[in-house]
XYZ file of C-alpha atoms in Angstrom:
466
model
C 0.000 0.000 0.000
C 1.503 3.314 -1.065
C 1.033 6.830 0.235
C -1.301 9.280 -1.502
C 0.225 10.825 -4.616
C -0.892 12.544 -7.789
C -0.070 9.341 -9.656
C -2.386 7.362 -7.361
C -5.193 9.865 -7.888
C -4.780 9.834 -11.641
C -4.937 6.048 -11.655
C -8.073 6.124 -9.485
C -9.828 8.557 -11.821
C -8.937 6.482 -14.847
C -10.423 3.342 -13.351
C -13.505 4.816 -11.662
C -16.529 6.657 -13.041
C -16.233 10.384 -12.533
C -17.849 11.437 -9.266
C -17.297 14.566 -7.245
C -17.083 12.583 -3.980
C -13.786 11.029 -5.055
C -12.105 14.346 -5.808
C -13.516 15.977 -2.664
C -12.229 13.331 -0.276
C -8.865 12.930 -2.004
C -8.359 16.700 -1.931
C -9.137 16.695 1.774
C -6.452 14.067 2.367
C -3.896 16.055 0.382
C -4.520 19.070 2.610
C -3.726 17.214 5.835
C -0.611 18.135 7.802
C 0.054 14.436 8.442
C -0.327 12.377 5.254
C -2.360 9.219 5.232
C -0.661 5.951 4.414
C -1.426 2.278 3.955
C -5.128 1.473 3.579
C -6.468 5.018 3.452
C -4.242 5.876 0.493
C -6.184 3.564 -1.794
C -9.165 4.387 -3.976
C -10.441 1.187 -5.584
C -13.819 1.516 -7.294
C -15.389 -0.681 -9.954
C -18.640 0.494 -11.511
C -21.453 -1.829 -10.423
C -23.947 -0.680 -13.076
C -27.245 1.147 -12.725
C -29.977 -1.430 -13.283
C -33.009 -1.799 -10.994
C -33.172 -4.684 -8.522
C -36.180 -6.971 -7.835
C -37.911 -6.934 -4.425
C -38.433 -10.708 -4.407
C -35.252 -11.512 -2.427
C -36.594 -9.490 0.527
C -39.983 -11.223 0.542
C -39.896 -14.706 -0.979
C -39.390 -17.785 1.168
C -37.894 -19.654 -1.782
C -35.136 -17.050 -2.020
C -34.556 -17.219 1.730
C -34.008 -20.969 1.442
C -31.331 -20.283 -1.174
C -29.643 -17.892 1.256
C -29.676 -20.509 3.993
C -28.019 -23.058 1.720
C -25.644 -20.747 -0.136
C -24.732 -18.180 2.512
C -25.378 -19.170 6.120
C -24.441 -22.850 5.748
C -21.314 -22.080 3.713
C -19.757 -18.655 4.302
C -17.443 -17.609 7.110
C -19.360 -15.358 9.502
C -18.570 -13.246 12.537
C -19.919 -14.886 15.712
C -18.550 -12.954 18.717
C -15.542 -11.087 20.123
C -12.650 -13.060 21.581
C -12.958 -11.143 24.845
C -16.467 -12.594 25.254
C -14.850 -16.023 25.538
C -11.558 -14.872 26.973
C -11.032 -17.373 29.806
C -11.288 -21.174 30.054
C -14.926 -22.034 30.767
C -16.387 -19.008 28.937
C -18.883 -19.805 26.218
C -21.059 -17.863 23.773
C -24.183 -19.107 21.970
C -24.379 -18.213 18.286
C -27.702 -18.932 16.540
C -28.314 -18.638 12.804
C -31.269 -19.887 10.674
C -32.094 -22.881 12.894
C -28.472 -23.807 13.528
C -26.661 -23.125 16.781
C -23.094 -23.250 18.038
C -21.531 -23.033 21.481
C -18.337 -21.016 21.053
C -16.431 -22.544 23.977
C -13.049 -21.748 25.500
C -11.932 -25.146 26.768
C -9.856 -25.841 29.834
C -6.907 -26.164 27.463
C -7.411 -22.550 26.386
C -8.485 -23.464 22.845
C -11.602 -22.110 21.126
C -14.086 -24.586 19.651
C -17.406 -24.215 17.843
C -19.521 -27.039 19.273
C -22.840 -27.849 17.661
C -25.429 -26.954 20.285
C -27.494 -30.130 20.599
C -27.526 -33.311 22.632
C -26.253 -36.366 20.777
C -29.000 -38.398 22.441
C -32.403 -36.873 21.664
C -31.375 -33.552 20.153
C -32.256 -31.135 22.946
C -30.545 -27.752 22.669
C -27.875 -27.608 25.358
C -27.467 -23.860 25.940
C -29.626 -20.821 25.179
C -27.591 -18.068 26.882
C -23.927 -17.096 27.183
C -22.098 -18.022 30.373
C -19.341 -20.017 32.054
C -19.250 -23.781 32.530
C -16.750 -26.580 32.921
C -19.216 -28.958 31.251
C -22.454 -28.991 29.263
C -25.156 -31.197 30.766
C -28.364 -31.930 28.878
C -31.328 -31.206 31.190
C -33.450 -33.871 29.480
C -31.585 -37.081 30.372
C -28.319 -35.907 31.876
C -25.844 -36.632 29.105
C -22.784 -34.468 29.820
C -19.856 -33.181 27.775
C -16.738 -31.298 28.813
C -16.394 -27.712 27.610
C -14.033 -29.106 24.991
C -16.826 -31.284 23.547
C -15.674 -34.678 24.847
C -18.299 -37.012 26.303
C -18.000 -36.985 30.105
C -20.876 -39.188 31.209
C -24.225 -40.602 30.200
C -26.695 -42.586 32.300
C -26.970 -46.305 31.571
C -24.263 -46.293 28.957
C -24.431 -50.087 28.704
C -27.985 -49.711 27.335
C -26.580 -48.129 24.178
C -24.702 -49.937 21.455
C -20.964 -50.000 21.794
C -20.139 -46.422 20.813
C -16.687 -44.921 21.177
C -16.019 -41.628 22.926
C -15.205 -40.191 19.497
C -18.678 -41.061 18.215
C -20.305 -39.492 21.271
C -18.321 -36.235 21.199
C -20.133 -33.073 20.205
C -19.595 -32.379 16.507
C -17.753 -29.187 15.667
C -17.904 -26.448 13.040
C -14.803 -24.636 11.822
C -13.564 -21.688 13.825
C -10.970 -18.965 13.318
C -9.984 -15.574 14.663
C -8.793 -12.250 13.322
C -8.559 -8.813 14.929
C -10.130 -10.005 18.162
C -13.151 -11.366 16.262
C -14.270 -15.004 16.247
C -15.514 -16.436 12.943
C -17.298 -19.725 12.275
C -18.054 -21.721 9.149
C -20.385 -24.702 8.818
C -18.969 -25.941 5.511
C -15.809 -28.092 5.779
C -14.946 -27.461 2.129
C -14.908 -23.660 2.123
C -11.489 -21.973 1.799
C -9.688 -21.058 5.020
C -10.605 -17.893 6.909
C -7.342 -16.239 5.826
C -8.244 -16.717 2.171
C -11.796 -15.497 2.753
C -10.615 -12.274 4.435
C -8.116 -11.576 1.655
C -6.260 -8.295 2.192
C -8.582 -7.083 4.969
C -6.061 -7.823 7.772
C -3.486 -5.683 5.974
C -5.968 -2.789 5.876
C -6.556 -3.033 9.631
C -3.004 -3.843 10.685
C -2.148 -0.448 12.138
C -5.493 -0.077 13.953
C -4.941 -3.192 16.113
C -8.576 -3.989 16.900
C -7.394 -7.078 18.779
C -6.068 -4.651 21.394
C -9.526 -3.246 22.090
C -12.176 -4.316 24.572
C -15.961 -4.077 24.245
C -17.500 -1.232 26.229
C -20.892 -2.144 24.773
C -22.600 -5.135 23.189
C -26.268 -4.453 22.566
C -28.733 -6.653 20.671
C -32.236 -5.996 19.420
C -34.765 -7.512 17.054
C -35.694 -5.295 14.097
C -38.850 -5.748 11.977
C -37.368 -6.292 8.527
C -35.492 -8.703 6.319
C -31.831 -8.894 7.322
C -30.752 -7.411 3.983
C -32.823 -4.278 4.617
C -30.744 -3.755 7.757
C -27.441 -4.304 5.947
C -28.352 -1.869 3.191
C -29.393 0.887 5.607
C -25.862 0.951 7.018
C -23.893 0.517 3.833
C -24.302 4.067 2.481
C -24.072 7.654 3.760
C -26.684 8.944 1.325
C -29.410 8.896 4.016
C -27.570 11.225 6.422
C -29.449 14.493 5.869
C -32.947 12.994 5.797
C -32.527 10.473 8.637
C -29.874 12.154 10.826
C -30.239 15.906 10.209
C -28.488 16.770 13.483
C -25.144 15.369 12.241
C -25.324 16.855 8.731
C -23.450 20.071 9.707
C -20.286 18.047 10.416
C -20.704 14.828 8.391
C -19.564 14.920 4.762
C -22.058 12.449 3.326
C -21.730 13.680 -0.245
C -17.936 13.730 0.140
C -17.885 10.013 0.966
C -15.378 7.876 -0.916
C -16.755 4.476 -1.934
C -14.378 1.557 -2.517
C -15.747 -1.703 -3.896
C -12.508 -3.760 -3.951
C -13.489 -6.116 -6.726
C -12.444 -9.715 -6.039
C -12.377 -9.190 -2.265
C -14.990 -10.261 0.295
C -15.197 -6.678 1.589
C -15.853 -3.077 0.555
C -15.832 0.227 2.431
C -16.803 3.874 2.623
C -14.749 6.779 3.980
C -16.883 9.652 5.257
C -15.076 12.794 6.446
C -15.948 14.460 9.740
C -15.801 18.242 10.314
C -17.050 18.589 6.729
C -20.661 19.637 6.233
C -23.149 17.702 4.147
C -23.234 18.794 0.525
C -27.013 18.487 0.679
C -27.311 21.484 3.032
C -28.363 24.775 1.471
C -26.300 27.052 3.729
C -22.503 27.068 3.639
C -21.217 26.963 7.222
C -18.142 28.639 8.635
C -15.542 26.431 10.325
C -16.566 27.646 13.774
C -20.204 26.752 13.107
C -19.212 23.238 12.019
C -17.043 22.883 15.114
C -19.853 24.158 17.363
C -22.217 21.615 15.825
C -19.974 18.615 16.523
C -19.053 19.772 20.032
C -22.736 20.260 20.788
C -23.181 16.511 20.370
C -21.974 13.711 22.595
C -18.798 12.858 20.723
C -16.863 16.106 21.357
C -18.918 17.734 24.108
C -15.931 18.486 26.406
C -14.805 21.031 23.769
C -18.143 22.835 23.668
C -17.667 26.622 23.672
C -14.024 26.499 22.537
C -13.036 29.035 19.877
C -10.972 27.746 16.975
C -7.472 29.167 16.529
C -7.308 31.455 13.506
C -4.407 29.540 11.999
C -6.016 26.084 12.241
C -8.999 24.383 10.647
C -11.629 22.816 12.869
C -10.715 19.425 11.432
C -7.028 19.631 12.363
C -7.804 21.216 15.736
C -10.270 18.476 16.733
C -7.947 15.706 15.532
C -5.148 17.134 17.691
C -7.418 17.204 20.756
C -8.269 13.535 20.146
C -4.572 12.662 19.946
C -4.053 14.339 23.316
C -6.993 12.441 24.824
C -5.741 9.126 23.462
C -2.286 9.726 24.932
C -3.782 10.594 28.322
C -6.159 7.619 28.455
C -4.144 4.866 26.767
C -0.543 6.009 27.113
C -0.107 5.454 23.354
C 1.313 8.217 21.170
C -0.790 8.899 18.047
C 1.180 11.949 16.952
C 1.860 10.429 13.526
C -1.745 9.354 12.892
C -3.523 11.339 10.199
C -6.596 13.458 10.854
C -8.598 10.891 8.873
C -7.449 8.115 11.236
C -8.564 10.187 14.216
C -11.843 11.613 12.898
C -13.426 9.953 9.903
C -15.973 7.186 9.527
C -13.850 4.350 8.152
C -16.521 1.720 7.701
C -15.810 -1.657 6.135
C -18.380 -4.290 5.220
C -17.409 -7.962 5.011
C -19.871 -10.222 3.210
C -22.380 -11.382 4.237
C -23.198 -9.260 7.302
C -20.206 -7.896 9.237
C -19.343 -4.196 9.697
C -15.994 -3.414 11.402
C -14.882 0.242 11.631
C -11.272 1.271 11.212
C -9.521 4.292 12.703
C -8.537 4.964 16.303
C -11.387 6.771 18.058
C -14.771 5.395 16.997
C -14.547 1.655 16.446
C -18.128 0.569 16.078
C -18.910 -2.985 14.969
C -22.295 -4.293 13.919
C -23.821 -7.394 12.451
C -27.214 -8.162 10.916
C -28.532 -11.734 10.714
C -31.889 -13.418 10.171
C -34.113 -13.829 13.218
C -34.354 -17.613 13.168
C -36.014 -18.559 9.901
C -38.224 -15.461 9.696
C -37.867 -13.594 6.439
C -39.373 -10.370 7.862
C -37.366 -10.104 11.084
C -33.662 -9.676 11.827
C -31.252 -9.467 14.749
C -28.862 -6.528 15.053
C -25.797 -6.777 17.313
C -23.853 -3.572 18.010
C -20.427 -3.438 19.662
C -18.491 -0.380 20.762
C -14.754 -1.021 21.069
C -12.338 1.056 23.112
C -8.578 1.083 23.465
C -6.744 0.750 26.754
C -3.270 1.213 28.145
C -1.351 -1.886 26.942
C 0.916 -1.563 29.983
C -2.035 -2.133 32.290
C -4.566 -4.895 32.811
C -7.086 -5.578 30.077
C -10.453 -4.127 31.190
C -13.430 -6.446 31.487
C -15.756 -6.269 28.493
C -19.362 -5.162 28.827
C -21.889 -8.025 29.034
C -24.472 -8.546 26.325
C -27.517 -6.287 26.750
C -30.585 -7.637 24.924
C -33.192 -4.924 24.413
C -36.878 -5.736 24.338
C -38.938 -5.001 21.251
C -40.314 -1.842 22.888
C -36.989 -0.600 24.274
C -35.135 2.162 22.469
C -31.473 1.914 21.530
C -31.041 5.171 23.444
C -31.945 3.284 26.640
C -28.625 1.402 26.315
C -26.503 4.038 28.047
C -23.302 2.139 27.207
C -23.764 3.136 23.547
C -23.527 6.835 24.407
C -24.450 9.107 21.535
C -24.724 6.185 19.094
C -27.975 4.986 20.680
C -30.219 7.810 19.405
C -28.576 7.500 15.965
C -29.564 3.829 15.805
C -33.123 4.731 16.847
C -33.365 7.108 13.896
C -32.207 4.338 11.552
C -34.632 1.846 13.069
C -37.553 4.224 12.462
C -37.152 3.387 8.768
C -36.755 -0.385 8.897
C -40.312 -1.603 9.413
C -41.669 0.836 6.868
C -39.085 -0.274 4.306
C -40.259 -3.859 4.771
C -43.883 -2.777 4.325
C -42.930 -0.718 1.291
C -41.382 -3.793 -0.313
C -44.816 -5.412 -0.396
C -46.248 -2.315 -2.057
C -43.388 -2.295 -4.557
C -44.004 -5.954 -5.408
C -47.623 -5.145 -6.240
C -46.612 -2.305 -8.554
C -43.165 -1.962 -10.187
C -41.606 -5.021 -8.547
C -38.197 -3.328 -8.434
C -36.004 -0.908 -6.468
C -33.598 1.759 -7.690
C -30.094 2.236 -6.234
C -27.668 5.104 -6.804
C -24.775 4.272 -9.090
C -21.980 5.604 -6.856
C -23.229 6.263 -3.310
C -25.048 2.909 -3.230
C -22.535 0.912 -5.255
C -21.741 -1.119 -2.128
C -25.362 -2.308 -2.068
C -25.017 -3.312 -5.699
C -21.874 -5.334 -4.964
C -23.614 -6.932 -1.959
C -26.439 -8.137 -4.213
C -24.020 -9.536 -6.765
C -22.225 -11.446 -4.010
C -25.592 -12.799 -2.861
C -26.532 -13.860 -6.377
C -23.228 -15.680 -6.736
C -23.516 -17.388 -3.325
C -27.068 -18.500 -4.135
C -26.077 -19.930 -7.507
C -27.898 -17.318 -9.556
């Protein structure tokens, strides 16, 4: 990965369709006192076309069955954070489309993905996360160690001569990267490293494995899981859905990277840059006042910007000072983009890790059991800590009720109300799909700002054999 240069920009323009967002964001990077390097230096966009998409995949059970077979039973998928199963005896229950795994840290310290059912009569063994040295079936008392080995079963002589190997809990594949635990149900899929491609290289400097979870919040949302994914894969909705952040969120300046041939894509949205959809042009002080009036930079509320410094560089410098004071780590060489911007990656089929140093959100959408019109959203908030000290304990999972607002999860801070605004759209999008099916039968996506949605659909088509 090279640093930003005129040659890089010329190459990007030659390969990508002309769009003002590309030039705007690249110009912003060139103006920074500290140049970006590595991952942020790249612009990699492949035109995904401009055709309409059918609404059937959001509504049809036959399509959902294809997704179960081609996506959820085959593809590597994010299951939990390593710090949620950090000590021997810790386990985490991961459910997906009628399948279930116990992500268990055995007494030997190894992680395993144990299929969550009794070998005897099939009862589900665990429904909640916890700690255990063994897994005992409440139905008849069959018991396995937390490494999946059979420990005991009543009246064993009454069963045919079965070896301990036959009686062990079957296992799915498991792997880790960046502090994340991934699972795969298909033994023939390529290894996790091949699936992730160059993603680890992009995240290398951000060291997400050295973060702990200050929040893990889960809630059911009333829509197809793809509706949820698509709502978070573009910045185009900022002004209409989140008008309070438009004064300092450069939605129309967002750089979109599709990374053809990779399992991931991303968008880079600048902070301390106003939305291009706003009618009024704001002064730097007004933009700064808007962001400090929110939760993220509230300690700086009322501060006047130095005349010789932009609000963007000033705020980035304050974040560097805060990071040094709270983590003991020097970020003096980190670019303003690393400190401020939304650096949001999406890994097919449903995983959103954020890069950068100061706002590492992670979220994941998955089907709610086998319901086509309901999904589960998990949101993590990661925070860095002083590597010279003890690793802080991660926040436990907080499952919100259907009538509870995301804002009620205080551990999410200012992100909670933002998620509530997004969720206000979800149910109505699902209802609108039914209306669309009865009329045009299709949906229209933007060519550039929603190109990531277009790539997502092409990956789905490929996974489902279409």
